[in-house]
Each structure stands twice: as C-alpha cells, then as structure tokens.
C-alpha cells in the first residue's frame, strides 16, 4: 500500500494510481503552484489556464487512451502486489513481457499496441513529475525482443481508387442526406482528409469553439484551413472535370440545399433526410458511410461481406488520393500534411509496384 504521504499527494493532484480511465486520471492536474508560493485569485486563474493549455497538447482520443493505459498498468501492479510509483524500468520490462506473452487465456497484445501502452506510461509518469527512460536496457532490450519475435507486417486499409469513389457516390440518393454524404466522400477523397478533419470543419473562421478549421470557396476551388494532427495547414481542392464528380460542386450543393450559413460544415439530418439539424456530424459517420457505400457499389464483391468491410476505413480516402494522383510525390505529401516522403509512400498502395523493372535494367 502507498504511504499516507504519497496517497495524499496523489489524491490532491487528482492522479491516484487506481483512477478510472474516464475520470480525471488523464488530465494534467499535476500543474500547480510551487509549494512555497501562496495562492491567490490571479495565480489560481493562471493555473487553470495552464491546465487547459496542457490538455490541448493532445487530442481527446489520445488523452483517453493514455488514461486507459495507466489504469491497466495500475491494475496490473495491484494484482502483483507492487507499486506503480516511482517508475521502475525493471518492473515495466516485466509488464511488457506479460503483455506480449500473458499467462492463461488472456490474449497477447500486438507489438503496436504494446508500444502505444509504453508511450502512455511515459506520458502519465511525466504528468506525475517522473521521467521514464525508455532506453534503459530493462525496457529497450525486452521491447526489441518482443518486436523480433512477434512483429507482423503492418495491416493497411485498402485504398479507394478513382473508379471506386465514382461507384460509391453513384449509390447515393439526391435527397439532403445524399447530397451531404456525396460532399463528404468527394471532399475527403480529393483533400486526402482524415475523417476527424472532415467533420471538424466550420463554414467560417471562429464559428464554433470546437472548430477544427474553416473553408473558403473560390472560383478555382475551395481552400481548407485545418488545425490537423500535425498542426495548422492549408489544403487546396480544385474543381473537377464535371459537376457529377466535382467535390467543390458537391459541397456547394449541400450548403445551398441544407441552408448552411454558419457553424459546422457537416451536420446531422432529420430521420427522413429532408432537414438539416444543428448538431455537428460525428466522425464515426464517415467510417460507416465508407463501409456502406463500398458494399452498395459492389467493390471487392468476390470477398465475403465481413472481409470487405474489414478492408476499408476512413483512411481509405487518404490512401486513395495518394495512390491515384499521378503527380509529383511532393504535391501528394503537401496535400496529406506528411512531414516526410517516406510516410506518404506508405499511403501509396501498390501505385509504384513493378513500375521500374530492375531485373531487366540489370540485364536479366
């Protein structure tokens, strides 16, 4: 059991080692005044402001995941009768080994999930004022062995190519909901957008507090200003060759008939699909929309339905643009907001396979 002093300190900071993941466990409440500084109204306000900025340093989904990582590790420690604080590289090495090769019927975690758990522990320890040395041999060598023994090739979602996206939008009706979903698919595809980026857009700058960006429609296309995963960036989406496939035209149609003049760009509709509501659309809708239109369009129809659904996700739109656009790689990299060309190449599913035959070039 922790000492009374340690218990008190953790409780006061809102970071108890057995807090539930959806409580304050993932919040950076450890930010506080120094012990020797007396509190005041102005200083307390600044503490709250600093905590708000600290929370904004990572997305809500990341913070929730880190909270769950800590809750799992703390539970594991309790079951072993040991303390999670302060960090012990030897202990964490054992924890990683247990995740990779658990006893009994508990399924082993994938290497990527184990690495994410380790990142979560590092973040949580930092919030508690501790440093976790991931290069310590008790952690680094165990993780290297897990990778060598259990690593598998990365599972990538299938890219939605040109003919696929055309077939998918062709399945949509021309009611209000269909106009919205057509704009979502075409805009997401042409912009190489993440599903969270699509639904976070507002019509204008500063329309809503939870805005992730805004749009500006021009003669040549639409300019998106996004507060994305890697920071602020601009995405240019030009007009297409025909109204039937043009993402900008589809967006204009949705805005006109839904009478969107303020607030979220994509909102929910009434059950009959004839009226636009005020609530912002969830990013889960984008994933469901992609899967449903893939089925309706008969894409990869040779596979069972379960396998077809597993092949595609929101990232299929980004991979589709990267794989279909026959332009200089740097333009694709800029559109996707990637920091490196190597990351962009991961999205280019099968595009460059056997384009250059080194066997023949070598004289064989």
Coordinates of C-alpha atoms in Angstrom, one line a residue:
X1 CA 0.0 0.0 0.0
X2 CA 1.3 3.5 -0.7
X3 CA 2.4 5.6 2.2
X4 CA -0.1 8.1 3.6
X5 CA 2.1 11.0 2.3
X6 CA 2.1 9.5 -1.2
X7 CA -1.6 8.8 -1.1
X8 CA -2.3 12.4 0.0
X9 CA -0.1 13.9 -2.7
X10 CA -1.7 11.8 -5.5
X11 CA -5.2 12.4 -4.3
X12 CA -4.7 16.1 -4.1
X13 CA -3.4 16.2 -7.7
X14 CA -6.2 14.1 -9.0
X15 CA -3.8 11.4 -10.2
X16 CA -4.4 8.4 -8.0
X17 CA -2.9 5.2 -9.3
X18 CA -6.2 3.4 -9.4
X19 CA -8.3 6.1 -11.0
X20 CA -10.7 5.0 -13.7
X21 CA -9.7 6.0 -17.3
X22 CA -12.7 8.2 -17.8
X23 CA -12.2 10.2 -14.7
X24 CA -9.5 12.8 -14.1
X25 CA -6.7 10.3 -14.4
X26 CA -5.7 11.5 -17.9
X27 CA -5.9 15.2 -17.1
X28 CA -2.7 17.2 -16.4
X29 CA -3.9 18.4 -13.0
X30 CA -0.3 18.0 -11.7
X31 CA 0.3 21.5 -13.0
X32 CA 0.1 23.6 -9.8
X33 CA 1.7 26.4 -7.9
X34 CA 5.1 25.7 -6.3
X35 CA 4.7 24.5 -2.7
X36 CA 6.4 27.7 -1.3
X37 CA 4.1 30.1 -3.2
X38 CA 0.9 31.3 -1.6
X39 CA -2.2 31.0 -3.8
X40 CA -4.3 34.0 -4.9
X41 CA -7.2 34.6 -7.3
X42 CA -4.9 35.7 -10.1
X43 CA -2.4 32.8 -9.7
X44 CA -5.2 30.2 -9.4
X45 CA -6.7 31.5 -12.6
X46 CA -3.3 31.1 -14.3
X47 CA -3.1 27.6 -13.0
X48 CA -6.4 26.7 -14.5
X49 CA -5.4 28.4 -17.8
X50 CA -2.1 26.4 -17.9
X51 CA -4.0 23.2 -17.3
X52 CA -6.4 24.0 -20.2
X53 CA -3.4 24.5 -22.5
X54 CA -1.8 21.3 -21.3
X55 CA -5.0 19.4 -22.1
X56 CA -5.0 20.9 -25.5
X57 CA -1.5 19.5 -26.2
X58 CA -3.0 16.2 -27.2
X59 CA -6.3 15.2 -28.7
X60 CA -9.2 13.9 -26.5
X61 CA -8.8 10.4 -28.0
X62 CA -5.1 10.4 -27.2
X63 CA -5.8 11.5 -23.6
X64 CA -8.5 8.9 -23.2
X65 CA -6.1 6.2 -24.5
X66 CA -3.3 7.3 -22.1
X67 CA -5.8 7.3 -19.2
X68 CA -6.7 3.7 -20.1
X69 CA -3.0 2.7 -20.4
X70 CA -2.3 4.0 -16.9
X71 CA -5.5 2.3 -15.4
X72 CA -4.4 -1.0 -16.9
X73 CA -0.8 -0.7 -15.6
X74 CA -2.0 0.3 -12.1
X75 CA -4.4 -2.6 -12.0
X76 CA -1.6 -5.0 -13.1
X77 CA 0.6 -3.6 -10.3
X78 CA -2.1 -4.1 -7.7
X79 CA -2.6 -7.7 -8.8
X80 CA 1.2 -8.3 -8.4
X81 CA 1.3 -6.5 -5.0
X82 CA 3.7 -3.8 -6.2
X83 CA 3.7 -0.1 -6.5
X84 CA 3.5 1.8 -9.9
X85 CA 5.3 4.8 -8.4
X86 CA 8.1 5.7 -8.8
X87 CA 8.9 4.3 -12.3
X88 CA 11.0 1.2 -12.3
X89 CA 12.5 0.1 -15.6
X90 CA 12.8 -3.5 -14.3
X91 CA 9.1 -3.6 -13.4
X92 CA 8.0 -2.1 -16.8
X93 CA 10.1 -4.6 -18.6
X94 CA 8.2 -7.4 -16.8
X95 CA 4.9 -5.6 -17.7
X96 CA 5.8 -5.5 -21.4
X97 CA 6.7 -9.2 -21.3
X98 CA 3.4 -10.0 -19.7
X99 CA 1.5 -8.1 -22.4
X100 CA 3.3 -10.0 -25.1
X101 CA 3.1 -13.4 -23.5
X102 CA 0.3 -13.4 -20.9
X103 CA -0.5 -16.4 -18.8
X104 CA -3.8 -18.2 -19.1
X105 CA -6.4 -17.3 -21.7
X106 CA -5.7 -13.6 -21.8
X107 CA -4.9 -12.7 -25.5
X108 CA -1.4 -11.3 -26.3
X109 CA -1.3 -7.7 -27.5
X110 CA 0.1 -6.7 -30.8
X111 CA 3.5 -5.0 -30.9
X112 CA 2.0 -1.7 -32.0
X113 CA -0.4 -1.8 -29.0
X114 CA 2.4 -2.6 -26.6
X115 CA 4.4 0.3 -28.0
X116 CA 1.3 2.6 -27.5
X117 CA 1.0 1.3 -23.9
X118 CA 4.6 2.2 -23.3
X119 CA 4.1 5.7 -24.7
X120 CA 1.0 6.1 -22.5
X121 CA 3.0 5.1 -19.4
X122 CA 5.7 7.6 -20.3
X123 CA 3.1 10.4 -20.7
X124 CA 1.4 9.5 -17.4
X125 CA 4.7 9.4 -15.5
X126 CA 5.6 12.8 -16.9
X127 CA 2.4 14.2 -15.6
X128 CA 3.3 12.9 -12.1
X129 CA 6.7 14.6 -12.2
X130 CA 8.7 11.4 -13.1
X131 CA 10.9 10.6 -16.1
X132 CA 10.7 7.2 -17.8
X133 CA 13.9 6.2 -19.5
X134 CA 12.7 4.1 -22.5
X135 CA 16.3 3.5 -23.5
X136 CA 17.1 1.7 -20.2
X137 CA 18.2 -1.8 -21.0
X138 CA 15.4 -3.4 -19.0
X139 CA 12.9 -1.8 -21.2
X140 CA 14.7 -1.4 -24.6
X141 CA 16.0 -4.9 -24.8
X142 CA 12.7 -6.5 -23.8
X143 CA 10.8 -4.4 -26.4
X144 CA 13.4 -5.2 -29.0
X145 CA 13.0 -8.9 -28.3
X146 CA 9.2 -8.6 -28.5
X147 CA 9.5 -6.9 -31.9
X148 CA 11.8 -9.5 -33.2
X149 CA 9.7 -12.4 -32.1
X150 CA 6.1 -11.1 -32.5
X151 CA 6.2 -8.3 -35.0
X152 CA 4.0 -8.7 -38.1
X153 CA 3.8 -6.7 -41.3
X154 CA 1.6 -3.6 -40.8
X155 CA -2.1 -4.1 -41.6
X156 CA -3.1 -1.4 -44.0
X157 CA -6.6 -0.5 -45.1
X158 CA -7.4 -0.8 -48.8
X159 CA -7.1 2.3 -50.9
X160 CA -10.3 3.6 -52.5
X161 CA -9.2 4.3 -56.1
X162 CA -10.8 6.5 -58.8
X163 CA -13.3 4.0 -60.1
X164 CA -14.2 3.0 -56.6
X165 CA -15.1 6.5 -55.4
X166 CA -17.1 7.2 -58.5
X167 CA -19.1 3.9 -58.0
X168 CA -19.6 4.8 -54.3
X169 CA -21.0 8.3 -54.8
X170 CA -23.3 6.9 -57.6
X171 CA -25.1 4.8 -55.0
X172 CA -26.2 7.8 -53.0
X173 CA -29.6 9.4 -53.5
X174 CA -30.2 13.1 -54.2
X175 CA -32.1 13.9 -51.1
X176 CA -30.5 16.2 -48.5
X177 CA -28.7 13.3 -46.7
X178 CA -27.4 12.1 -50.1
X179 CA -26.0 15.5 -51.0
X180 CA -24.2 15.7 -47.7
X181 CA -22.7 12.3 -47.9
X182 CA -21.6 12.9 -51.5
X183 CA -19.8 16.0 -50.5
X184 CA -18.2 14.2 -47.6
X185 CA -16.8 11.4 -49.8
X186 CA -15.6 13.6 -52.6
X187 CA -14.1 16.3 -50.4
X188 CA -12.4 13.7 -48.2
X189 CA -11.0 11.9 -51.2
X190 CA -9.8 15.0 -53.1
X191 CA -8.4 16.5 -50.0
X192 CA -6.8 13.4 -48.6
X193 CA -8.5 14.2 -45.3
X194 CA -8.8 12.3 -42.1
X195 CA -12.4 11.6 -41.0
X196 CA -11.9 13.8 -38.0
X197 CA -10.7 16.6 -40.2
X198 CA -13.8 16.4 -42.4
X199 CA -16.4 16.7 -39.6
X200 CA -14.4 19.3 -37.6
X201 CA -14.7 21.9 -40.4
X202 CA -16.8 25.1 -39.9
X203 CA -18.1 27.3 -42.7
X204 CA -16.2 30.4 -41.4
X205 CA -13.3 31.0 -39.0
X206 CA -14.3 31.0 -35.3
X207 CA -17.8 29.9 -35.9
X208 CA -17.8 27.4 -33.1
X209 CA -15.5 26.8 -30.1
X210 CA -14.7 23.2 -31.2
X211 CA -13.9 24.1 -34.7
X212 CA -11.0 22.3 -36.4
X213 CA -10.8 24.7 -39.4
X214 CA -12.8 26.5 -42.0
X215 CA -13.3 26.8 -45.7
X216 CA -13.1 29.5 -48.4
X217 CA -14.8 28.8 -51.7
X218 CA -13.1 30.4 -54.7
X219 CA -13.6 30.3 -58.5
X220 CA -10.8 27.7 -58.9
X221 CA -11.8 25.5 -55.9
X222 CA -12.1 25.5 -52.2
X223 CA -9.3 26.3 -49.7
X224 CA -9.4 24.4 -46.4
X225 CA -7.6 25.8 -43.3
X226 CA -7.2 22.9 -41.0
X227 CA -6.0 22.5 -37.4
X228 CA -4.8 19.0 -38.1
X229 CA -2.9 16.3 -36.3
X230 CA 0.4 17.9 -37.3
X231 CA -0.6 21.5 -36.8
X232 CA -2.3 24.1 -39.0
X233 CA -2.1 23.6 -42.7
X234 CA -3.9 24.6 -45.9
X235 CA -5.4 22.2 -48.3
X236 CA -6.3 23.2 -51.8
X237 CA -9.1 21.3 -53.5
X238 CA -9.6 22.3 -57.2
X239 CA -12.8 22.0 -59.2
X240 CA -13.3 18.7 -61.0
X241 CA -13.8 18.0 -64.7
X242 CA -17.6 17.5 -64.3
X243 CA -20.3 18.5 -61.8
X244 CA -21.1 14.9 -61.2
X245 CA -17.6 14.2 -59.7
X246 CA -16.5 17.7 -58.6
X247 CA -16.0 17.9 -54.8
X248 CA -16.5 21.7 -54.8
X249 CA -19.8 21.4 -56.7
X250 CA -21.0 18.7 -54.3
X251 CA -20.1 20.9 -51.4
X252 CA -21.9 23.9 -52.9
X253 CA -25.0 21.8 -53.5
X254 CA -25.0 20.6 -49.9
X255 CA -24.5 24.1 -48.5
X256 CA -27.3 25.6 -50.7
X257 CA -30.0 23.0 -50.1
X258 CA -29.1 22.5 -46.4
X259 CA -29.0 26.3 -45.9
X260 CA -25.8 26.2 -44.1
X261 CA -24.7 29.8 -43.5
X262 CA -22.9 29.4 -40.1
X263 CA -21.3 26.8 -37.8
X264 CA -20.4 23.2 -38.6
X265 CA -19.9 22.4 -42.3
X266 CA -21.4 18.9 -42.0
X267 CA -24.4 18.4 -39.6
X268 CA -26.9 15.7 -38.9
X269 CA -30.2 15.4 -40.8
X270 CA -33.7 14.5 -39.7
X271 CA -34.8 10.9 -39.9
X272 CA -36.5 11.5 -43.3
X273 CA -33.3 13.0 -44.6
X274 CA -35.0 16.3 -45.6
X275 CA -34.0 18.7 -42.9
X276 CA -30.5 19.8 -41.7
X277 CA -30.1 19.8 -37.9
X278 CA -27.8 21.9 -35.8
X279 CA -25.6 19.1 -34.3
X280 CA -22.2 18.5 -35.8
X281 CA -21.8 15.2 -37.5
X282 CA -19.7 12.5 -35.7
X283 CA -16.5 11.2 -37.4
X284 CA -17.9 7.7 -36.9
X285 CA -20.5 8.6 -39.6
X286 CA -17.7 8.9 -42.2
X287 CA -16.4 5.4 -41.4
X288 CA -19.9 4.0 -41.6
X289 CA -20.6 5.8 -44.8
X290 CA -17.4 4.5 -46.5
X291 CA -18.2 0.9 -45.5
X292 CA -21.9 1.1 -46.6
X293 CA -21.1 2.6 -50.0
X294 CA -18.3 0.1 -50.6
X295 CA -20.9 -2.6 -50.1
X296 CA -23.6 -0.9 -52.2
X297 CA -21.1 -0.3 -55.0
X298 CA -20.1 -3.9 -55.1
X299 CA -16.4 -3.1 -54.6
X300 CA -14.3 -6.3 -54.0
X301 CA -17.6 -8.3 -54.4
X302 CA -15.6 -11.5 -54.7
X303 CA -14.9 -11.4 -51.0
X304 CA -17.4 -12.2 -48.2
X305 CA -19.1 -9.1 -46.8
X306 CA -17.2 -9.3 -43.5
X307 CA -13.9 -9.3 -45.2
X308 CA -14.9 -6.4 -47.5
X309 CA -15.9 -4.3 -44.5
X310 CA -12.6 -5.0 -42.8
X311 CA -10.6 -3.8 -45.8
X312 CA -11.9 -0.3 -45.8
X313 CA -12.0 2.6 -43.3
X314 CA -11.7 6.3 -43.1
X315 CA -8.0 6.2 -44.0
X316 CA -9.0 4.5 -47.3
X317 CA -9.8 8.0 -48.7
X318 CA -6.3 9.3 -47.9
X319 CA -4.7 6.2 -49.3
X320 CA -6.9 6.5 -52.4
X321 CA -5.7 10.0 -53.2
X322 CA -2.1 9.1 -52.6
X323 CA -2.4 6.0 -54.8
X324 CA -4.5 7.6 -57.6
X325 CA -3.0 11.0 -58.2
X326 CA -0.3 10.7 -60.9
X327 CA 1.6 13.8 -59.9
X328 CA 5.0 14.6 -58.3
X329 CA 5.2 13.0 -54.9
X330 CA 5.9 16.3 -53.1
X331 CA 2.4 17.5 -54.1
X332 CA 0.8 14.5 -52.5
X333 CA 2.9 14.9 -49.4
X334 CA 1.8 18.5 -49.0
X335 CA -1.8 17.6 -49.5
X336 CA -1.7 14.9 -46.9
X337 CA 0.3 17.0 -44.5
X338 CA 3.0 14.5 -44.1
X339 CA 6.4 15.5 -42.6
X340 CA 8.3 13.1 -44.7
X341 CA 8.1 11.5 -48.2
X342 CA 8.5 8.1 -46.5
X343 CA 5.2 8.5 -44.7
X344 CA 3.5 9.5 -48.0
X345 CA 4.8 6.4 -49.7
X346 CA 3.2 4.2 -47.1
X347 CA -0.2 5.5 -48.3
X348 CA 0.6 4.8 -52.0
X349 CA -0.9 1.3 -52.1
X350 CA 0.5 -0.6 -55.0
X351 CA 0.9 2.5 -57.1
X352 CA 4.6 2.0 -57.9
X353 CA 4.8 -1.8 -57.8
X354 CA 6.9 -3.1 -60.8
X355 CA 6.8 0.4 -62.5
X356 CA 10.5 0.1 -62.7
X357 CA 11.8 -3.4 -63.5
X358 CA 15.3 -3.5 -62.0
X359 CA 15.6 -7.1 -63.2
X360 CA 15.6 -6.1 -66.8
X361 CA 17.5 -3.0 -66.1
X362 CA 20.2 -5.2 -64.7
X363 CA 20.4 -7.2 -67.9
X364 CA 18.5 -10.3 -66.9

